[in-house]
XYZ file of C-alpha atoms in Angstrom:
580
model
C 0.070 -31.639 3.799
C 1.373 -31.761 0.335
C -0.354 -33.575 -1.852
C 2.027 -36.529 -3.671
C 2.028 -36.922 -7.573
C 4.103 -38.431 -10.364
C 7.461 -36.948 -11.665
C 6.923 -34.141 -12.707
C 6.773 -33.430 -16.821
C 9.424 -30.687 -16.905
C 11.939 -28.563 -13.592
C 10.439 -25.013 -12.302
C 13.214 -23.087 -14.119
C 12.918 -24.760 -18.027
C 8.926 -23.387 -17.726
C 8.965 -20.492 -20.573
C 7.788 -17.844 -18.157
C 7.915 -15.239 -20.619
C 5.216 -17.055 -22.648
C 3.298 -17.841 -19.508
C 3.257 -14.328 -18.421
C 2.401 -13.081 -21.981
C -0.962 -15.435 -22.134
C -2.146 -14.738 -18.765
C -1.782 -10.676 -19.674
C -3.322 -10.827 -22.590
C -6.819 -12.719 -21.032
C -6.757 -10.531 -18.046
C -6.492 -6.990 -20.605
C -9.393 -9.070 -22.737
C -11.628 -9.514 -19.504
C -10.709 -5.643 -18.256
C -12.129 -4.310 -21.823
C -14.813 -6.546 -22.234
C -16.083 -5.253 -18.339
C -14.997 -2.006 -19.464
C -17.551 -2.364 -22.496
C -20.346 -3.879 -20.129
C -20.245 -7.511 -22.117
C -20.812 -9.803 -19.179
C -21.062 -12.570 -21.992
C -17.392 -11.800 -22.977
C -15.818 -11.473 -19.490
C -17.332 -14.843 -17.826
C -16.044 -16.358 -20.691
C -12.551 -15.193 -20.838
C -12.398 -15.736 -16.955
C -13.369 -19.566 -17.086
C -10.741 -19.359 -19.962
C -8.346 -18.240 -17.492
C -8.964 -20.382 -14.758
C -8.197 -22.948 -16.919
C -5.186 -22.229 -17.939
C -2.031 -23.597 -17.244
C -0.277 -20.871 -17.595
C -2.463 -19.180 -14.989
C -2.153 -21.782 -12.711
C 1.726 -21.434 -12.966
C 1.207 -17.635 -12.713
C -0.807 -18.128 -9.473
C 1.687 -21.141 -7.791
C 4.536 -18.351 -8.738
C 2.824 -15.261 -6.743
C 2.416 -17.787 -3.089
C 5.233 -19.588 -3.346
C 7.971 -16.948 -4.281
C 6.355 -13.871 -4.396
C 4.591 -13.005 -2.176
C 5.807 -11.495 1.513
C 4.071 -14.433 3.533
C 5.531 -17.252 1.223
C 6.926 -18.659 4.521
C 3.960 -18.434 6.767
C 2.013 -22.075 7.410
C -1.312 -22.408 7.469
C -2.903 -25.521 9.174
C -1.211 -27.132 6.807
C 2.280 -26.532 7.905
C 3.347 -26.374 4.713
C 6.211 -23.422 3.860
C 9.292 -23.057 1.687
C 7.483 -25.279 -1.437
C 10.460 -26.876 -3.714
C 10.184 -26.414 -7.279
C 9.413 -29.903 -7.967
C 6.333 -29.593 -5.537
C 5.335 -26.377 -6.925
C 4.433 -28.223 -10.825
C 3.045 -31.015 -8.517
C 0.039 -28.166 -7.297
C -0.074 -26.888 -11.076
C -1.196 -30.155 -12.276
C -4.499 -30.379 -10.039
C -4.864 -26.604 -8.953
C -8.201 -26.080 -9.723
C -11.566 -24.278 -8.089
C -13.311 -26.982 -7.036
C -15.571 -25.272 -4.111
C -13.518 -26.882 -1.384
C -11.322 -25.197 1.096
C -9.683 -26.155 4.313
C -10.073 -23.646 7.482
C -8.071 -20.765 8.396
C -4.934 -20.901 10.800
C -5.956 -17.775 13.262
C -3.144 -15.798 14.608
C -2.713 -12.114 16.250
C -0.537 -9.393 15.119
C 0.301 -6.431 16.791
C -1.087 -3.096 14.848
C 1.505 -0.703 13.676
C 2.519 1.546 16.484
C -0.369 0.520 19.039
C -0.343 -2.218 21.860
C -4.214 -3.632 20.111
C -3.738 -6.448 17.923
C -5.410 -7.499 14.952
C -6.567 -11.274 13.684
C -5.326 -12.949 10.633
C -6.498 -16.235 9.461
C -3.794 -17.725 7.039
C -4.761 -20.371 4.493
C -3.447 -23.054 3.899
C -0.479 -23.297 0.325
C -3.427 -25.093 -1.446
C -6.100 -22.425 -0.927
C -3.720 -19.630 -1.080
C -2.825 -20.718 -4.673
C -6.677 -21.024 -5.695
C -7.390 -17.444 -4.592
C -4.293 -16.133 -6.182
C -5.991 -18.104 -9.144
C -9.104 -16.394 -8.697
C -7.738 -12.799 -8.328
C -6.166 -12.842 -11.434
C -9.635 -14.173 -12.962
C -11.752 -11.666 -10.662
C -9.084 -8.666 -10.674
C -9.189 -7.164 -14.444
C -13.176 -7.355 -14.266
C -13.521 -5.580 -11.155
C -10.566 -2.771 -11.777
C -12.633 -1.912 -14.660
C -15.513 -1.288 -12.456
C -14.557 0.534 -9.283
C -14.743 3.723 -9.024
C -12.226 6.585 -9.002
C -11.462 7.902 -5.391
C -11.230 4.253 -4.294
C -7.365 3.833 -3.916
C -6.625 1.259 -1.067
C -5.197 -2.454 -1.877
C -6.197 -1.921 -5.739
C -2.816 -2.206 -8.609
C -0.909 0.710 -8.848
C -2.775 2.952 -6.775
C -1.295 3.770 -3.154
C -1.898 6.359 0.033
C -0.237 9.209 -1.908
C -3.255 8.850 -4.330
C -5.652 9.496 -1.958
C -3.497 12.584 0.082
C -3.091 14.207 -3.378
C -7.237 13.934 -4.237
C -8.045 15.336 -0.899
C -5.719 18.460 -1.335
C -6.866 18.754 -5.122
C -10.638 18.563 -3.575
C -10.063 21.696 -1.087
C -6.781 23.830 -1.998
C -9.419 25.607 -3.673
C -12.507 26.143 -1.019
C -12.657 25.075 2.217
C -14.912 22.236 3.513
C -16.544 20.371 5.660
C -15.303 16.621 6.383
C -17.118 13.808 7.641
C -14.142 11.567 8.996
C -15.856 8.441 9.516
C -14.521 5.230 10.829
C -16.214 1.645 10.198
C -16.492 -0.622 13.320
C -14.565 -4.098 12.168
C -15.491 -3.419 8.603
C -13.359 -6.778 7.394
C -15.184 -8.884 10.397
C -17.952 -8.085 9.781
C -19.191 -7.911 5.970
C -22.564 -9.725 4.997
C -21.822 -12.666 3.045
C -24.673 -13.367 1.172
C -25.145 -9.595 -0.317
C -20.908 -9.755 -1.181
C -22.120 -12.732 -3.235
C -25.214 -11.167 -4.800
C -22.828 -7.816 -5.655
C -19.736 -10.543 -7.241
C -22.520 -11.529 -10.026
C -20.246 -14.487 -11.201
C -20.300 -17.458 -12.531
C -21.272 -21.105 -10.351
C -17.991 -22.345 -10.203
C -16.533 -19.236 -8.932
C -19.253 -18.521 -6.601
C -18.991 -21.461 -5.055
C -15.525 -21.265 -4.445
C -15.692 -17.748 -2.977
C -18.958 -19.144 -0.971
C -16.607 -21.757 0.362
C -13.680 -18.966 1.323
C -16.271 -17.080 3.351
C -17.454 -19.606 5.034
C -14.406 -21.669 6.035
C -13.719 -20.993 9.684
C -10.835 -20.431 11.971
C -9.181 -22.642 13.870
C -7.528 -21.347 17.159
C -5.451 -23.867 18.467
C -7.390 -26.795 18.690
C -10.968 -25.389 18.900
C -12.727 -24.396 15.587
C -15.196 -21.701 15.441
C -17.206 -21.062 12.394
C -17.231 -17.697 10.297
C -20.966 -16.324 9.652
C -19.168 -12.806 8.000
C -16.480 -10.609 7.017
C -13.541 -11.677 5.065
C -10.524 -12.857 6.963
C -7.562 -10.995 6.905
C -4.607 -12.477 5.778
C -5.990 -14.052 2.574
C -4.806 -13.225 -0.954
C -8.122 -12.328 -2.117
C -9.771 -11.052 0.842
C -8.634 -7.127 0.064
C -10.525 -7.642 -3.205
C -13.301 -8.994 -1.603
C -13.420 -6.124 0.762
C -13.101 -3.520 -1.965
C -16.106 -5.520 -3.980
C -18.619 -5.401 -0.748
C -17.744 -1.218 -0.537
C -17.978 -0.647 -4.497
C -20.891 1.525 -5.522
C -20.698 3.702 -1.863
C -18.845 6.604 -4.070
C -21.414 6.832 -6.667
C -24.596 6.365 -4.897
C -23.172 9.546 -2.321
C -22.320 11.464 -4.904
C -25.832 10.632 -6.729
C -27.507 11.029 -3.494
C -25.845 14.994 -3.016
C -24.843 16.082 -6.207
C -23.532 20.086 -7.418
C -26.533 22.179 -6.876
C -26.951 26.169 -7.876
C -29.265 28.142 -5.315
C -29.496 32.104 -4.982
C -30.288 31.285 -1.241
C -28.196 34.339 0.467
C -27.145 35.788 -2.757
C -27.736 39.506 -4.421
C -30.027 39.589 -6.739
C -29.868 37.939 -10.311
C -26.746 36.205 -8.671
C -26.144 31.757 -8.312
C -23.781 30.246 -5.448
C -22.986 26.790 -7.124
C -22.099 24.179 -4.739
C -19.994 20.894 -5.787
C -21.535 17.763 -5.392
C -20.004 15.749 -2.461
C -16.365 13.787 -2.744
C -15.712 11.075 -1.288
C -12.344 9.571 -1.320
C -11.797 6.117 -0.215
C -8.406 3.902 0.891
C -10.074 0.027 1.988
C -12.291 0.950 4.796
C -10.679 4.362 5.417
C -12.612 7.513 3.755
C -13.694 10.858 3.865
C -16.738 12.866 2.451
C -16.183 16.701 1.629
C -19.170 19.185 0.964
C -19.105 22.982 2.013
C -22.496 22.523 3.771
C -22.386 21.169 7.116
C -26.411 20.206 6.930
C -25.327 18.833 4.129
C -22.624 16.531 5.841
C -24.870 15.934 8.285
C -27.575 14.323 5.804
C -24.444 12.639 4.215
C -23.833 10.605 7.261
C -27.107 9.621 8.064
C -27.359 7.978 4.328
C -24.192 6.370 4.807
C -25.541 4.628 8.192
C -28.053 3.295 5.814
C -26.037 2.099 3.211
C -22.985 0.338 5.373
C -26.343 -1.278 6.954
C -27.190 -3.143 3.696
C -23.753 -4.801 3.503
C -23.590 -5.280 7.575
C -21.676 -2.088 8.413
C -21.561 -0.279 11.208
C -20.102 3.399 11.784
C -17.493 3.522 14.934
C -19.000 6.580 16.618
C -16.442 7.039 19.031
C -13.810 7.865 16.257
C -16.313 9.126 13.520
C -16.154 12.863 13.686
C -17.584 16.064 11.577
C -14.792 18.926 11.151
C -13.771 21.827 8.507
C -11.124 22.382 7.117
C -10.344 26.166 8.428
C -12.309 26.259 11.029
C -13.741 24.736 14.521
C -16.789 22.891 14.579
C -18.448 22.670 18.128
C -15.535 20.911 20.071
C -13.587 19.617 17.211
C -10.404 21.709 16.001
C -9.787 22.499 12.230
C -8.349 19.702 9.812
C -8.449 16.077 10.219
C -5.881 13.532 10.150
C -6.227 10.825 7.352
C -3.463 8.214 6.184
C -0.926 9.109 8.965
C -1.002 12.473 7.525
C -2.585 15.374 9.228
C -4.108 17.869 6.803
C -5.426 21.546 7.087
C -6.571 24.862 5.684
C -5.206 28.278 7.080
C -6.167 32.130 6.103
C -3.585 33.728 4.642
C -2.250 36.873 3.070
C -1.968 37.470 -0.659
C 1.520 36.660 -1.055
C 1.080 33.266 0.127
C -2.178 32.531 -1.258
C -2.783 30.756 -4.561
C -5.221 31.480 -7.350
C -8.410 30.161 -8.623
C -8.740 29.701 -12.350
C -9.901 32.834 -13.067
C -6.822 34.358 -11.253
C -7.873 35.490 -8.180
C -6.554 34.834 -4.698
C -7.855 32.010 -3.051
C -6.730 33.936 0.778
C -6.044 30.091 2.153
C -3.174 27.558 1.969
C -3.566 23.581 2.577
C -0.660 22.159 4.245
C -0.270 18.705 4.893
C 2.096 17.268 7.096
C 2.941 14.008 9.753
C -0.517 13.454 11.921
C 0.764 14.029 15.928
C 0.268 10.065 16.054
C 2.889 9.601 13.302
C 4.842 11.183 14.951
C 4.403 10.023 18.107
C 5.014 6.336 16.732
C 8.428 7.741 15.195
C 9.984 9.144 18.419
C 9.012 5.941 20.326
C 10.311 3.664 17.398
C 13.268 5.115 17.285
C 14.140 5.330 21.121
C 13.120 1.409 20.692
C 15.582 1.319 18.142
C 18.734 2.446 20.215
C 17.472 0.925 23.081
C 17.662 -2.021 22.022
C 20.940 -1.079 19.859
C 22.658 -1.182 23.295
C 23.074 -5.340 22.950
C 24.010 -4.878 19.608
C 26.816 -3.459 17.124
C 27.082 -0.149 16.543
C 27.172 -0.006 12.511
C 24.177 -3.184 12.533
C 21.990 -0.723 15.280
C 22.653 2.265 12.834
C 21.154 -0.052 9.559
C 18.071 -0.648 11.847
C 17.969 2.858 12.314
C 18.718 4.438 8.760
C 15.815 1.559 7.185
C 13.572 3.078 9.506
C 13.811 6.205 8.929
C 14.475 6.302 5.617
C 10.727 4.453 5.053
C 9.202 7.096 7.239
C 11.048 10.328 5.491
C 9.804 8.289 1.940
C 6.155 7.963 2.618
C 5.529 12.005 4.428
C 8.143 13.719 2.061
C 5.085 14.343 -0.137
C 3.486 17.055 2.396
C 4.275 19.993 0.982
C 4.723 21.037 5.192
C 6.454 17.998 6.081
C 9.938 19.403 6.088
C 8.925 21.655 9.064
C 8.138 18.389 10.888
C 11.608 16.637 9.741
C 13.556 19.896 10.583
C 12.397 19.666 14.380
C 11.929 15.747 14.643
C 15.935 15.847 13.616
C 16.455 18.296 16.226
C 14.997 17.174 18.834
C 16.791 13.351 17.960
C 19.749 15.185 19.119
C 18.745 14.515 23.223
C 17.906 10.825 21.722
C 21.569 10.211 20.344
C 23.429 12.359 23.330
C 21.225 9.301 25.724
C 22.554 6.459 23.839
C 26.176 7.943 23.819
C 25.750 8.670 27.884
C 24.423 4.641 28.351
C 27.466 3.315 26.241
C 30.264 5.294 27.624
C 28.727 5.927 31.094
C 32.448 6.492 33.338
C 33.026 9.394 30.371
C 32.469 12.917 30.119
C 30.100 15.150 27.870
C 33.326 16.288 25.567
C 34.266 12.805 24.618
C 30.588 11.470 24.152
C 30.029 14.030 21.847
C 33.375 13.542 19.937
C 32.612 9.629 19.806
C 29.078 9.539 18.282
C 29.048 13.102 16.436
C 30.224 13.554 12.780
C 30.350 16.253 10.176
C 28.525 15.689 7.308
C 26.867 17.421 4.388
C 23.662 17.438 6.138
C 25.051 18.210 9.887
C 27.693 19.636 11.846
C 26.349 16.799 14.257
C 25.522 13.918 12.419
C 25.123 11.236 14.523
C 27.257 8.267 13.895
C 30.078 5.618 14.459
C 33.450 5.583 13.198
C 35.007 1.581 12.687
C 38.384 2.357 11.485
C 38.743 4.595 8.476
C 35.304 3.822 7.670
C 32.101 5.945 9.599
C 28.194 4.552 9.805
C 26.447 7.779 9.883
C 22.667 7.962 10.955
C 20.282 9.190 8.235
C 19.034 12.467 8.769
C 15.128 14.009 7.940
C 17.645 17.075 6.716
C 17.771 14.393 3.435
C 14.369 14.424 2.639
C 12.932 17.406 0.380
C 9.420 18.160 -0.404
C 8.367 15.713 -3.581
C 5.250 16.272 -5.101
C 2.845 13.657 -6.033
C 1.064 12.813 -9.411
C -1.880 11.304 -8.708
C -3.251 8.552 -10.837
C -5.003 9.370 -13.632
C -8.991 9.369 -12.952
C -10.071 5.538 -13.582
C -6.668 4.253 -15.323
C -5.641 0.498 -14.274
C -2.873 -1.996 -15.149
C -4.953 -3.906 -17.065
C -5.266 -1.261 -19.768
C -2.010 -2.394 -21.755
C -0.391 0.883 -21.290
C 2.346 -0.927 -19.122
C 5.092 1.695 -19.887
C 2.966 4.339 -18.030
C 2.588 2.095 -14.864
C 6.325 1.542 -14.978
C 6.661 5.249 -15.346
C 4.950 5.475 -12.371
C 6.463 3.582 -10.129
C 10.059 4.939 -10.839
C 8.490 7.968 -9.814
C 6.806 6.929 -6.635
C 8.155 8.690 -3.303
C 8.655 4.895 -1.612
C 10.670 3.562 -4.688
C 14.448 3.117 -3.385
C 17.154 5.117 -5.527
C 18.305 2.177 -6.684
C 14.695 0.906 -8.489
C 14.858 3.713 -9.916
C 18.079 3.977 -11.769
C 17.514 0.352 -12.676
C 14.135 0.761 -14.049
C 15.133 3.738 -16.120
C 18.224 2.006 -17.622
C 16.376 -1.038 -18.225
C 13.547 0.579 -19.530
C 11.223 -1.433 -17.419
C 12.332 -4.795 -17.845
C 14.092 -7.384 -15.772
C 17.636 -7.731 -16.372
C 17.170 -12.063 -16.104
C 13.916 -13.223 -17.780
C 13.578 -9.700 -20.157
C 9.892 -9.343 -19.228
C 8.304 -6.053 -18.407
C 7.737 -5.336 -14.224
C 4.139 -5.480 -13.722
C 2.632 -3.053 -11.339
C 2.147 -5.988 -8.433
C 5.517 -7.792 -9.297
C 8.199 -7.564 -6.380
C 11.490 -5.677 -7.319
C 14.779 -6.989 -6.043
C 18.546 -5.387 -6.677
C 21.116 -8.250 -7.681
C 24.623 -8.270 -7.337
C 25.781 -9.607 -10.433
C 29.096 -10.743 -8.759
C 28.057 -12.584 -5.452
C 29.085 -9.610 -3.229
C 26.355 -8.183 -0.917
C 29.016 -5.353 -0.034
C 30.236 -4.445 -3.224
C 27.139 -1.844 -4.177
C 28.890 0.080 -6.980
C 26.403 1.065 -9.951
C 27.686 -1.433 -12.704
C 27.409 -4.600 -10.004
C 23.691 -3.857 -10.038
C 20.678 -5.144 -11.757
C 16.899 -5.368 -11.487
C 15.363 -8.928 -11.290
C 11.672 -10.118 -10.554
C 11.996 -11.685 -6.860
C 11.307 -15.020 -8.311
C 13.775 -14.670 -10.776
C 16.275 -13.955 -7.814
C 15.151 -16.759 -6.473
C 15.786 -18.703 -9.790
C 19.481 -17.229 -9.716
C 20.356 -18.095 -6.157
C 18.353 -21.636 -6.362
C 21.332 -23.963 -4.825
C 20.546 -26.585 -8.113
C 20.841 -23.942 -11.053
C 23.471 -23.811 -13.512
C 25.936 -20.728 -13.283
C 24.049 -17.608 -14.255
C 26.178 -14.607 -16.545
C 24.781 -11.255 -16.369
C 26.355 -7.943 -18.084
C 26.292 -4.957 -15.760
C 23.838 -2.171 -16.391
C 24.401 0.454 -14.368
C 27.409 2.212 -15.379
């Protein structure tokens, strides 16, 4: 329940947010160099600074109330859709007092399976603390993790991790120990999270209280003695804290060694030291000897142990990357992707850096789950088109697949997936036509829902008058390769231009991001100030109309200044096209 206050001092919208955002950056690059330089002094300073702050407290109210994708979800609270007026009502006593309230538990469905997985949502209050203590927590940390670890961390994505893995073996093929941690956000020790956080009372206590909240299902409350609950804004942190240090202490543990075992005389084999490469609770270890790998996974029983960790055996496997080890086939799926060394000639080989051929090629491409998921989302998809309109069915469809085509368009095999996915759609589409024009014949089917385009001869489709909805084809979508992230770069280094850079780049950035964040050199069109690499990206049209997408009716606002623009109360809002 919102909390009632006095009138508040000044609206939402006259709040200098440029200013705001410019004090709460500068702290958070402060605390990332003075972790960066190992001055604990410095950084637990500068972070009870920050939490301080009023401008950080406006920064965090800003991120849960009209940021973020769940702004809408209640909590026990109830409490969704805050009003401006409310919002400076939570600034004025938003504050980490060590209290919480417990979490709402509710079950969502897992991406493609029939399982479902819990989420315990905070209540507005507590969502707007740990948004609070993220941005106090986040710079400090960044400047600690470690290289390979890429999941829920600023600026770093999936792709990251794909490109490390095929930059760790294009060269030499290895062994992989694919291992999978059984409820690894569930089940997380509390007390030895704390103990690794290091941090100051006031934020301990806070995070104590977090951890220790409970859920309440329905009506019936049932503590929480570990793990950190999904669905909180600082629990991915959390999670990423309780795993730091796993990297190093493997790569410590097995490091590059030179032996003449099995070699000619006078002669060294040198052997790397072993990689692992980490998204969240997802990760790999490569070494080329399988003893090796096997001594690798007995020390990482041990370690997960110390943080309350177990491995999943039954989806925990040992493979190679070229060949078959006992029962288990060559390659290993990781990220949706499937990935995978073959032997092969000299003209198709690469070269190591002293020119010779390598004899192997790694090809990555769609795991047989992904696309599994994708055939049986899109029959979904026209299935349930059937009820609907034509031209709305075919949006559902082209969002779809456009977002799937986006994130595998990076495997450098991935087309020869698309090209027979898109082939065998046809039988898919020819279905659809047969259910809506069941009394008719092959010929006309075929004439009704087929189109020429400039990807296909049979494009599948639907004319409305002059105008025809065609389907978007996996023909569209070329072979992009990714850059991964410079070794241990982060947002909080100040070199914002490079992050921005980088996301105009990235294979799930729409076309028109972009365009607008090359013509507008980085900046949002509404408030001027630069897109951070966690801000949310919206396309505005400048004149009201939704269907009028030319290039110079487009601009790029922050999603809360889009919210600012459309707010029912604000003054008319002028803005010059950009994108001529």
């Amino acid at each position: 329940m919102m909390i009632a206050m006095s009138k508040a001092k000044a609206e939402w919208s006259q709040i200098d947010w440029a200013n705001t955002q410019t004090k709460v950056t500068k702290l958070q690059n402060r605390i990332y160099e003075a972790a960066k330089n190992g001055n604990t002094i410095d950084v637990v300073r500068l972070q009870k600074t920050l939490i301080s702050s009023y401008s950080a407290r406006l920064m965090a109210i800003r991120r849960v109330t009209q940021d973020n994708q769940g702004k809408a979800t209640a909590g026990l609270d109830g409490v969704k859709n805050v009003s401006p007026t409310d919002r400076l009502e939570m600034a004025e006593i938003l504050n980490l007092d060590g209290k919480t309230s417990p979490l709402k538990r509710v079950e969502i469905p897992k991406p493609g399976k029939k399982e479902k997985r819990p989420l315990g949502i905070p209540t507005i209050l507590d969502r707007a603390k740990q948004a609070l203590a993220k941005l106090a927590l986040e710079p400090q940390w960044e400047a600690l993790f470690e290289p390979n670890s890429y999941g829920f961390r600023p600026g770093r994505s999936c792709h990251d991790a794909i490109q490390a893995i095929e930059l760790s073996i294009r060269r030499k093929a290895k062994y992989v120990f694919d291992a999978d941690l059984k409820g690894c956000f569930d089940n997380i020790d509390h007390e030895t999270l704390i103990r690794k956080l290091e941090t100051f009372p006031i934020m301990e206590n806070q995070i104590r209280a977090w951890l220790k909240a409970g859920v309440m299902k329905g009506d019936v409350f049932y503590e929480t003695q570990s793990g950190t609950p999904q669905g909180g804004v600082i629990s991915p942190l959390l999670a990423n804290i309780a795993l730091h240090g796993f990297e190093t202490h493997i790569s410590n543990k097995f490091p590059k060694v030179k032996t003449r075992k099995g070699q000619a005389k006078g002669k060294m084999k040198e052997f790397s030291e072993a990689r692992v490469i980490r998204y969240a609770d997802d990760f790999i270890i490569l070494h080329e000897k399988l003893d090796v790998i096997q001594e690798i996974k007995t020390e990482t029983e041990k370690w997960m142990a110390e943080i309350g960790l177990k491995l999943n055996e039954a989806k925990t496997r040992i493979t190679h990357t070229i060949q078959s080890v006992k029962e288990e086939q060559p390659g290993f799926d990781f990220l949706g992707f499937h990935i995978q060394t073959y032997e092969v000639g000299k003209t198709k080989s690469g070269k190591n850096s002293n020119g010779e051929d390598l004899m192997q090629r790694t090809k990555i491409r769609p795991a047989k789950e992904s696309v599994k998921q994708f055939r049986n989302q899109i029959k979904d998809i026209l299935r349930r088109g059937q009820s609907m309109s034509p031209a709305e069915m075919l949006k559902r469809h082209n969002w779809y697949v456009r977002g799937w085509a986006n994130y595998f368009k990076i495997g450098d095999s991935s087309h020869e997936t698309f090209s027979k996915l898109q082939n065998d759609l046809y039988q898919s589409y020819l279905a659809w036509g047969h259910k809506k024009f069941s009394q008719r014949g092959n010929g006309y089917i075929t004439m009704k829902i087929f189109h020429k385009s400039k990807y296909s001869k049979w494009n599948f489709g639907w004319k409305e008058g002059n105008h025809v909805h065609l389907a978007t084809t996996l023909y569209e979508f070329t072979f992009v390769k990714h850059i991964k992230i410079q070794g241990n770069r982060s947002p909080y280094d100040g070199d914002w231009m490079y992050w921005v850079k980088r996301r105009g780049t990235h294979p799930l950035c729409p076309k028109d991001i972009k365009i607008g964040l090359k013509e507008q050199e980085g900046q949002c069109y509404y408030c001027k100030q630069p897109f951070l690499t966690e801000d949310k990206i919206e396309v505005h049209h400048i004149d009201g109309n939704r269907e009028n997408n030319r290039n110079n009716n487009k601009c790029l606002v922050h999603r809360h200044c889009h919210d600012e623009i459309h707010r029912k109360d604000a003054r008319p809002v002028i803005m010059t096209p950009h994108l001529a």
